[in-house]
Short mmCIF file of C-alpha atoms in Angstrom, two decimals:
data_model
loop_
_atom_site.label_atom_id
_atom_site.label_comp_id
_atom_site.label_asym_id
_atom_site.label_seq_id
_atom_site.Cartn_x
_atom_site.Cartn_y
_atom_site.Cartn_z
CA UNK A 1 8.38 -32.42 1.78
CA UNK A 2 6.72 -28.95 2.35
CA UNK A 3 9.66 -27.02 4.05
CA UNK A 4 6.83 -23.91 3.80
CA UNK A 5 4.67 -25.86 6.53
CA UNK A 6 7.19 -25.80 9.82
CA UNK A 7 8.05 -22.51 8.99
CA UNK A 8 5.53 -20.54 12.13
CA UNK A 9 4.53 -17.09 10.73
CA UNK A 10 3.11 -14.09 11.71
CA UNK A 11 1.04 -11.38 10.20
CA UNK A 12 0.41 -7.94 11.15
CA UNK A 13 -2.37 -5.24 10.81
CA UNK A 14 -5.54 -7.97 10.69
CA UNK A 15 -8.03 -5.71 9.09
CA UNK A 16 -6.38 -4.67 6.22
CA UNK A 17 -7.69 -6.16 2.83
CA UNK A 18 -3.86 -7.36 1.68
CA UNK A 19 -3.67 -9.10 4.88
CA UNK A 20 -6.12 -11.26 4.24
CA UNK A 21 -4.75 -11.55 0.60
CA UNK A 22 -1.45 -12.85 2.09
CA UNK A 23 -3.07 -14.77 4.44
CA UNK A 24 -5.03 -16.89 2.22
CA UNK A 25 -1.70 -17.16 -0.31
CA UNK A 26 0.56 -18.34 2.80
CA UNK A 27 -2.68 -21.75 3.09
CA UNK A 28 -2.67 -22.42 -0.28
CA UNK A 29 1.10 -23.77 0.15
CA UNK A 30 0.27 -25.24 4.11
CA UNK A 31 1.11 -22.36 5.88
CA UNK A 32 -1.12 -21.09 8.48
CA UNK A 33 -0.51 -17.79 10.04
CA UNK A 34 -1.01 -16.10 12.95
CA UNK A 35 -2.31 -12.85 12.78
CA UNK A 36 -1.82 -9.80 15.06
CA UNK A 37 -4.69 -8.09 15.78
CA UNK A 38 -6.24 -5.55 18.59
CA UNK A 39 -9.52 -7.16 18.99
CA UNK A 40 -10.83 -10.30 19.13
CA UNK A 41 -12.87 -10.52 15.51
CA UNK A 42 -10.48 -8.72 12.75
CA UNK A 43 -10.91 -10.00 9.08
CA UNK A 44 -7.75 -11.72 8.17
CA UNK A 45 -8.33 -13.63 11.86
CA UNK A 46 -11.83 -15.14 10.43
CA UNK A 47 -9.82 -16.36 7.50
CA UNK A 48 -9.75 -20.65 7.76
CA UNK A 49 -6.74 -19.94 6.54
CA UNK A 50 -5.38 -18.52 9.92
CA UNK A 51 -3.57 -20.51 12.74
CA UNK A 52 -5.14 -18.16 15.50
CA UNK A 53 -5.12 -14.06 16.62
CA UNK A 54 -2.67 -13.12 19.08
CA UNK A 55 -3.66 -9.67 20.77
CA UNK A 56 -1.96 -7.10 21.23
CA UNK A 57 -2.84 -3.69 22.85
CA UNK A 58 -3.39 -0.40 20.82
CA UNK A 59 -0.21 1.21 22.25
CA UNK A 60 2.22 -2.26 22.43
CA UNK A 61 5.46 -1.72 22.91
CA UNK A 62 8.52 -3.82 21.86
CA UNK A 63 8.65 -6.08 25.07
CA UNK A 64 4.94 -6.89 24.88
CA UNK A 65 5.57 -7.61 21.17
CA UNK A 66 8.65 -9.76 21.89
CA UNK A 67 6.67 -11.58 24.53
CA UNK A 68 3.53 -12.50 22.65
CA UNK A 69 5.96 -13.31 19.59
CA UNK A 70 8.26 -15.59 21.92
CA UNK A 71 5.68 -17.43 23.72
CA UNK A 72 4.22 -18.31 20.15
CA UNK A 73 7.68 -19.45 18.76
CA UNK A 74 7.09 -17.02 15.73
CA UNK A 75 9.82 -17.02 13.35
CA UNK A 76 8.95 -15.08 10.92
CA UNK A 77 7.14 -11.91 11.07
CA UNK A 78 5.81 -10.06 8.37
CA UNK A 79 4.39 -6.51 8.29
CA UNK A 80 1.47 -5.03 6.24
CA UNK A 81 0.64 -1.38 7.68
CA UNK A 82 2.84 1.66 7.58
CA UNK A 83 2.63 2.16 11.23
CA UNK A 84 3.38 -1.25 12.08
CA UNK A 85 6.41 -0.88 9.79
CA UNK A 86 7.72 2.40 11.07
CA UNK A 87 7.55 0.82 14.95
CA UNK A 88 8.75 -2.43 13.95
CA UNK A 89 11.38 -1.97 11.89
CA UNK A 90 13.47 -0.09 14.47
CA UNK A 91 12.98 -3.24 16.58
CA UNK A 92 14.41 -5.58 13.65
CA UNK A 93 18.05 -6.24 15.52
CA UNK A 94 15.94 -7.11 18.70
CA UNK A 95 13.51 -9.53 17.42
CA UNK A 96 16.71 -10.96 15.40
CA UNK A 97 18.35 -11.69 18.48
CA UNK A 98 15.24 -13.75 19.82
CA UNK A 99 15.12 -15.53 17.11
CA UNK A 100 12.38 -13.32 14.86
CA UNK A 101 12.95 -12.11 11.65
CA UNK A 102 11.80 -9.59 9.14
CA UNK A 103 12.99 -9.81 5.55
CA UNK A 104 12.82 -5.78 4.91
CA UNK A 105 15.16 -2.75 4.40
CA UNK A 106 16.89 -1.39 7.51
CA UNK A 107 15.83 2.08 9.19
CA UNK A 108 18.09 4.56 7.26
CA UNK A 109 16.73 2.65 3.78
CA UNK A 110 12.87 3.47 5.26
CA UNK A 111 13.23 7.06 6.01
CA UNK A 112 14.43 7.92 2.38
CA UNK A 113 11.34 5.89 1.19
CA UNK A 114 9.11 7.31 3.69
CA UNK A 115 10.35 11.03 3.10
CA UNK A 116 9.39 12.37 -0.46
CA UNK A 117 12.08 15.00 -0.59
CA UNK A 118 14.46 12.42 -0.07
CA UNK A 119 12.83 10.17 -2.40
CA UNK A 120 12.53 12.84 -5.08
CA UNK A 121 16.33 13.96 -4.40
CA UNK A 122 17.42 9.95 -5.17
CA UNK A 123 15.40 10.28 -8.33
CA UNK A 124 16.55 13.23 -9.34
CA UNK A 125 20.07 12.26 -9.72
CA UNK A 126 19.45 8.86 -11.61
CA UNK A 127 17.36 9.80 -14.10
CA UNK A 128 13.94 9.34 -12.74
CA UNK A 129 11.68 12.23 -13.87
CA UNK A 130 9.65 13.60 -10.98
CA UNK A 131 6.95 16.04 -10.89
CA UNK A 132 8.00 19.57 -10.51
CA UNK A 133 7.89 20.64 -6.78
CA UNK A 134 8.04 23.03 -4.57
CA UNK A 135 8.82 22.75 -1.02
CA UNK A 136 7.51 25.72 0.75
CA UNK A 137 9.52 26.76 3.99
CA UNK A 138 6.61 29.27 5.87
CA UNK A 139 3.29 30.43 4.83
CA UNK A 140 4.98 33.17 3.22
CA UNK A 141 6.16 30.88 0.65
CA UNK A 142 3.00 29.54 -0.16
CA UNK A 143 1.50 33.14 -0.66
CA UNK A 144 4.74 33.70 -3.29
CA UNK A 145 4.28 31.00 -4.76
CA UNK A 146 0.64 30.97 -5.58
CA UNK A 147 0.76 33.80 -9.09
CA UNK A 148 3.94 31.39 -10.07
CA UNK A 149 2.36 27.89 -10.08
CA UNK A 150 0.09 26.31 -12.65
CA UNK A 151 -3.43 24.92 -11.84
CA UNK A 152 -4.85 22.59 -10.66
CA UNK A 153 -1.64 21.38 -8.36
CA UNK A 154 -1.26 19.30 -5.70
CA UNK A 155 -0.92 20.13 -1.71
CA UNK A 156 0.92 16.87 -0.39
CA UNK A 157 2.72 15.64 2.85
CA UNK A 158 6.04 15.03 3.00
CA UNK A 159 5.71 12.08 5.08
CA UNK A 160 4.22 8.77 4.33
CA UNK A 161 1.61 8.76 7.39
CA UNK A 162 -0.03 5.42 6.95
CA UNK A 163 -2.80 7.28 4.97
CA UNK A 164 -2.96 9.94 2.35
CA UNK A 165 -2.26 13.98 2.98
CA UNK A 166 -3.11 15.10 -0.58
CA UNK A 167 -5.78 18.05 -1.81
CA UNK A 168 -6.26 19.34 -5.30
CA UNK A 169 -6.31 23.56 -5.67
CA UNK A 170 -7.85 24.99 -8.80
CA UNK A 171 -6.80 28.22 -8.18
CA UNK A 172 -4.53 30.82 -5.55
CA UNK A 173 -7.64 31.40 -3.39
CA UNK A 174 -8.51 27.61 -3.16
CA UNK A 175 -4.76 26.58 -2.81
CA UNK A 176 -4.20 29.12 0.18
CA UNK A 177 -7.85 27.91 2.05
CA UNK A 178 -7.16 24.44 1.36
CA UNK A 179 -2.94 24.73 2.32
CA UNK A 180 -4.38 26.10 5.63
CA UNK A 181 -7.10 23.18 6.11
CA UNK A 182 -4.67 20.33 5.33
CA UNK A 183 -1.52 22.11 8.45
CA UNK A 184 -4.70 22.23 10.87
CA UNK A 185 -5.91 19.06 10.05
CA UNK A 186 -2.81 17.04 10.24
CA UNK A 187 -0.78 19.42 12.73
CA UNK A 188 1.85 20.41 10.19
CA UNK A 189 3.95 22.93 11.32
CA UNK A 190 7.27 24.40 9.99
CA UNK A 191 9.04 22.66 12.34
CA UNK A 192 7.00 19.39 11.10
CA UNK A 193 7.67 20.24 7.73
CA UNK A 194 4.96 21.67 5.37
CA UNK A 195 3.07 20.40 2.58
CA UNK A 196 4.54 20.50 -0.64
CA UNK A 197 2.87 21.89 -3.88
CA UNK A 198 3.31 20.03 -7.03
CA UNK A 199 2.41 20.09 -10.42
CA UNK A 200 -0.51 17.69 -11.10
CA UNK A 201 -0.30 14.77 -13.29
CA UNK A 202 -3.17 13.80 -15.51
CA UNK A 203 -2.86 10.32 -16.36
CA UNK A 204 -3.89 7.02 -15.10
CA UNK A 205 -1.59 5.91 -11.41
CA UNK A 206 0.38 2.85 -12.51
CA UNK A 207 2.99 0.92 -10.41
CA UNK A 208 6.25 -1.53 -10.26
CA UNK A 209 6.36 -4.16 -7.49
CA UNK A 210 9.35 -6.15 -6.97
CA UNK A 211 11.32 -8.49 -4.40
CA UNK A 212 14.67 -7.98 -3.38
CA UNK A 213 17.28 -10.38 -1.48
CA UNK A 214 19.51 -7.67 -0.36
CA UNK A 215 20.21 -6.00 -3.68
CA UNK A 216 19.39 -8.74 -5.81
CA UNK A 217 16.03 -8.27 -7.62
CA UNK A 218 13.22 -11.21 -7.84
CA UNK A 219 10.01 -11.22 -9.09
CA UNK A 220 8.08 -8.39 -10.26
CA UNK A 221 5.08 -7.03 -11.31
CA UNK A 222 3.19 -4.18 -12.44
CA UNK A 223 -0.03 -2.76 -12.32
CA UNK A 224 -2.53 0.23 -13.74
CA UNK A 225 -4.92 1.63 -11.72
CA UNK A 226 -8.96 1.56 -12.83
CA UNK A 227 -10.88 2.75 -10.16
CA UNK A 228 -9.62 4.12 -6.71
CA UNK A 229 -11.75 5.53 -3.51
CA UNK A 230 -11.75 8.65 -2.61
CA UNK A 231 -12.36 9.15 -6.21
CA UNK A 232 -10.35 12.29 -6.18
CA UNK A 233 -7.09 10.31 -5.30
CA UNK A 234 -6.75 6.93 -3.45
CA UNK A 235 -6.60 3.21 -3.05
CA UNK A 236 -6.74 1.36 -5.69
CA UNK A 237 -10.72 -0.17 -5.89
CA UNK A 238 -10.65 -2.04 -9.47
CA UNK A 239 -7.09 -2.26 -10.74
CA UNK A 240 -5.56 -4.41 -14.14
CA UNK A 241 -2.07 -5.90 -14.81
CA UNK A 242 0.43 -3.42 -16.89
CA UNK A 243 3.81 -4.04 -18.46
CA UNK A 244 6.22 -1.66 -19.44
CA UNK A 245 9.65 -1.39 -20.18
CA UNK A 246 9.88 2.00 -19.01
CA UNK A 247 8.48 2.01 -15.98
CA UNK A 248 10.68 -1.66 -14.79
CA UNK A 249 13.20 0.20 -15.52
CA UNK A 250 12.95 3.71 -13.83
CA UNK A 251 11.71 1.27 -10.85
CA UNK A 252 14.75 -1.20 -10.61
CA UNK A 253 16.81 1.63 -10.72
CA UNK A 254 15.36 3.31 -7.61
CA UNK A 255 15.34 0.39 -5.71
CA UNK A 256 18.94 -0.90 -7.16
CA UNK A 257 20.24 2.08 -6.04
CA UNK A 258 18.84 1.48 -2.45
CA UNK A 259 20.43 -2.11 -2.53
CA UNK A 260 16.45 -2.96 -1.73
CA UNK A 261 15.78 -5.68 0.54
CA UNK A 262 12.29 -7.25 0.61
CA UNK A 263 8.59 -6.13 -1.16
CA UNK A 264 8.71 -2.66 -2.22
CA UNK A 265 5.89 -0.87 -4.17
CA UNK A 266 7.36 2.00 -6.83
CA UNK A 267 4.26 3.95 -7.68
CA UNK A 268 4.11 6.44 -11.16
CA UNK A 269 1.29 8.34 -12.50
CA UNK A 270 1.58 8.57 -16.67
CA UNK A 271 1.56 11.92 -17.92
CA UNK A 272 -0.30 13.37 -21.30
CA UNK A 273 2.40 11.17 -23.35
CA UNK A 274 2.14 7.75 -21.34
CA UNK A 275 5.54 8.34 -19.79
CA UNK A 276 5.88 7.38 -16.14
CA UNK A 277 6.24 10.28 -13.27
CA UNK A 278 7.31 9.02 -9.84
CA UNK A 279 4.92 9.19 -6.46
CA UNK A 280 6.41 7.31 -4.03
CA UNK A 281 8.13 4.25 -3.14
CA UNK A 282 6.88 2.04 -0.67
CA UNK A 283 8.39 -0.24 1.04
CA UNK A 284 6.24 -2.59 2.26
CA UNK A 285 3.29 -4.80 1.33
CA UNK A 286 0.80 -2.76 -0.81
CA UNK A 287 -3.08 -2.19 -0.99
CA UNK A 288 -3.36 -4.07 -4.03
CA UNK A 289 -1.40 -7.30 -3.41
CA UNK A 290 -4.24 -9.52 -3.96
CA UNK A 291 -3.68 -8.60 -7.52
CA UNK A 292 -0.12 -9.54 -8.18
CA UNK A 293 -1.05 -12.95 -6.20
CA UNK A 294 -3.61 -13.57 -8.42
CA UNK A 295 -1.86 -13.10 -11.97
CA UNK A 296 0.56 -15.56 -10.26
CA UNK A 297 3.71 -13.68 -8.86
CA UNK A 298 3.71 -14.79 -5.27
CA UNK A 299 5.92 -12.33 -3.35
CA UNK A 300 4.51 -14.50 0.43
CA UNK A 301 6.46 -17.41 -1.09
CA UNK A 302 9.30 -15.28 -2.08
CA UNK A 303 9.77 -13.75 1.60
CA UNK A 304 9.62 -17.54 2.71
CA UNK A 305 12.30 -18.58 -0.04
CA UNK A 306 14.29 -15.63 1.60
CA UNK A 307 13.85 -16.51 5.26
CA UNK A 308 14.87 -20.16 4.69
CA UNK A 309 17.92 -19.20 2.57
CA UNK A 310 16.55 -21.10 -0.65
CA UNK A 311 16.92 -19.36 -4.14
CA UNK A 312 13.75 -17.95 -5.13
CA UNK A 313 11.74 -19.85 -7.38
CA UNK A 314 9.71 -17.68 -10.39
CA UNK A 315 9.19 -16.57 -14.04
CA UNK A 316 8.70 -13.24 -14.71
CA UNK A 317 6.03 -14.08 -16.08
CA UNK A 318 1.99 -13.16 -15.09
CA UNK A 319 -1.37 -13.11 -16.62
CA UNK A 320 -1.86 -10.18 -18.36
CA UNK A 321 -4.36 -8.32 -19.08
CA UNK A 322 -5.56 -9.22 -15.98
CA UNK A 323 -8.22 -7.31 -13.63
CA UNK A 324 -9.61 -7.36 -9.69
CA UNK A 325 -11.80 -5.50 -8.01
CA UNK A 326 -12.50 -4.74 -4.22
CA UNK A 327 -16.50 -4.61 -4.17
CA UNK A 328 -16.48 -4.47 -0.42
CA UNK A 329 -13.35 -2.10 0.35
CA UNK A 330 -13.82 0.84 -2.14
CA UNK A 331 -15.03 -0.14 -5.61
CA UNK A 332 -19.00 0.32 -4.66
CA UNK A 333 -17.92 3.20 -2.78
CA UNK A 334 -16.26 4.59 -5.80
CA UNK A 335 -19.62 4.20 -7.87
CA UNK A 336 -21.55 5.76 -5.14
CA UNK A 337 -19.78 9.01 -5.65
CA UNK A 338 -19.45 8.69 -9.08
CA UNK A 339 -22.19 7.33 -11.02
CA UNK A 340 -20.70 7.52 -14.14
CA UNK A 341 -18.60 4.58 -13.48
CA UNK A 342 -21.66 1.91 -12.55
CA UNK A 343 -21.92 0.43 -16.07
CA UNK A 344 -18.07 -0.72 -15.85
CA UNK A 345 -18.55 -1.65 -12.26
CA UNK A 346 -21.42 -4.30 -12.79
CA UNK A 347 -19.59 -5.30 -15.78
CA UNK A 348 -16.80 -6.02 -13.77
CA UNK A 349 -18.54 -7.54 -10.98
CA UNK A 350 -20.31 -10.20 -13.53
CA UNK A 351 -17.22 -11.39 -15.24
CA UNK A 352 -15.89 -14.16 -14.66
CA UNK A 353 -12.39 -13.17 -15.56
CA UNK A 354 -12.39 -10.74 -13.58
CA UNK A 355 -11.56 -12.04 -9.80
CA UNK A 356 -12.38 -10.26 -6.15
CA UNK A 357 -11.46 -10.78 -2.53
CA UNK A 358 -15.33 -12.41 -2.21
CA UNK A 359 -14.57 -15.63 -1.62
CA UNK A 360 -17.07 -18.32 -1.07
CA UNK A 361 -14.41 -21.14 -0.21
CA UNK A 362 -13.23 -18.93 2.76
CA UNK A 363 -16.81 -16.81 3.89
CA UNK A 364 -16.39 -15.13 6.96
CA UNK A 365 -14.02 -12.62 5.61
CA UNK A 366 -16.37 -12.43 3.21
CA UNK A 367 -19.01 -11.79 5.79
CA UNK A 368 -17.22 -9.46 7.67
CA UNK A 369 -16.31 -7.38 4.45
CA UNK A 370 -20.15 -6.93 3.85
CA UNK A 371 -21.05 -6.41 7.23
CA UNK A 372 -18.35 -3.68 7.58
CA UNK A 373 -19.77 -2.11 4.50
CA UNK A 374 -23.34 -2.01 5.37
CA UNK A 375 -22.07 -0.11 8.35
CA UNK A 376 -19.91 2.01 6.62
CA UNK A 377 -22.74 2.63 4.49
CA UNK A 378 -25.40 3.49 7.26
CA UNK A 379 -23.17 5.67 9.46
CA UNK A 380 -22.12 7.80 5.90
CA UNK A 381 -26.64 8.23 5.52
CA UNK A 382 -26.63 9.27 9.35
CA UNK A 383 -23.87 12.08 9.15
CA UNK A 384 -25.47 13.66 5.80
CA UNK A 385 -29.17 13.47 7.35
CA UNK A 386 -27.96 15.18 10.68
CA UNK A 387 -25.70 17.58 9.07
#
């Protein structure tokens, strides 16, 4: 008997390319999802893998989520987005009480993952080397600070926003006109908090993934980053499986020392000598899920295993070396901007081993991904000719 199949599901954020990743994962053992979505065509909703969209408006709040959830006897309900996560998860005792759960870490567990400082401070004091930072209190400390730092460095939020706040300075005059940009842009004040500066690392972005049943760790995985769009720092677009010692371990103790429940994303850059430098952790579903589901660690399954009180089931074991690409959501992009990169792309795109989200067996996400390309594409040839 599939125990998986009665269990009724829901999925948020509906255009998000891991969405549809879990989506698809969830029907390949009988589970069909519904997916949350504020319009009526989204990509994970053309998925034949779905159950059926339930709408919600741009601005829901938590009775119009608890309705739509109720009337659909949801049981289950888990989040992809950061901004779903950050106004959901204060909602978790609420939905627990009618009968909806979420299998992630509680509010005070989110804002040490979501703040860097505080992330950086946990590291700190376990052993996890960090990049060296500076946390600037006014524009005055900026302007001190500019003679002392070395170039290129990094201007980054403090806050995980549901997108990235990052620029690269190459020098005091670009750091203080870009440091400027970046508070006007995003509306940081000092009251806010300000961008950080930090020292840039060189080497390739690499990652630890792992499941926890509150403070017990399940399956992992890890990954190295190939390709990413923007080109100068972003989502993964072509990424490969990794495994190192080093880097499970500077990861499990981050999230050990969090007592972690649920999916959580640990992300490193290497530096000159291969040795992993913390990011971020992340505590949630990640851009490049599809991935880990496809070298065979299936974390959906997991946070099913956990809902239903069973033990989870899994080696720690995964194919490796193992690539994927995202044609559609970044990796032509990434080609388009830099050129260099083509020959690897279409050598990529015509391997066999290596797999994609373009899938014919489930086409209208596939559809949908090229369609929202082409668009992508157009509007992008618009702005420059009108500029």
């Amino acid at each position: 008997m599939n125990e998986y199949k009665n269990v009724r599901v829901a999925v948020t954020d509906a255009n998000y390319k891991h969405t549809l990743g879990i989506v698809r994962k969830l029907g390949s053992i009988g589970v069909q999802p519904y997916i949350l979505a504020s319009k009526k065509i989204s990509l994970a909703g053309l998925s034949k893998y779905s159950e059926s969209q339930l709408i919600l408006t741009e601005s829901y709040d938590e009775d119009e989520l608890l309705q739509l959830l109720f009337k659909h006897k949801i049981e289950l309900l888990i989040l992809v987005g950061t901004n779903s996560f950050k106004k959901i998860v204060p909602w978790k005792k609420t939905l627990a009480l009618s009968g909806v759960e979420i299998i992630t870490v509680e509010s005070s567990v989110q804002e040490i993952a979501f703040s860097k400082r505080s992330t950086y401070e946990l590291a700190k004091s376990i052993g996890v080397p960090i990049p060296k930072t500076i946390y600037p209190r006014n524009f005055s400390d900026v302007d001190m600070a500019k003679s002392e730092i070395v170039y290129p460095c990094v201007i980054k939020g403090l806050y995980e926003v549901g997108g990235n706040i990052v620029d690269y300075a190459t020098d005091a005059k670009d750091l203080l006109q870009k440091y400027e940009l970046i508070c006007e842009k995003y509306h940081l004040t000092e009251d806010s908090g300000l961008p950080m500066l930090q020292e840039y690392i060189p080497g390739d972005g690499c990652a630890f993934f792992a499941i926890y049943n509150n403070g017990v760790c399940g399956p992992t995985f890890q990954h190295k980053r190939v390709r990413e769009y923007p080109v100068t720092g972003g989502a993964s677009s072509c990424a490969e499986s990794y495994k190192s010692e080093r880097l499970e371990h500077y990861g499990r103790a981050l999230l050990d020392s969090l007592k972690w429940h649920g999916v959580a994303m640990v992300e490193f850059k290497l530096d000159q000598n291969d040795n992993p430098v913390l990011m971020e952790i992340n505590p949630k579903f990640w851009g490049s899920t599809d991935l880990a589901l496809e070298a065979g660690v299936d974390f959906p399954r997991a946070i099913l295993d956990i809902y239903l009180g069973k033990k989870i089931q899994y080696s720690n074991t995964y194919k490796y070396p193992f690539r994927y690409h995202w044609p559609f959501d970044g990796d032509i992009q990434h080609v388009i901007d830099n050129p260099k990169n083509v020959h690897q792309f279409l050598k990529d795109l015509f391997n066999i081993n290596v797999r994609s989200n373009i899938r014919i067996s489930d086409p209208l996400p596939t559809l949908y991904l090229g369609a929202s390309f082409l668009l992508g594409l157009f509007l992008k040839l618009k702005r420059k000719i009108y500029v």
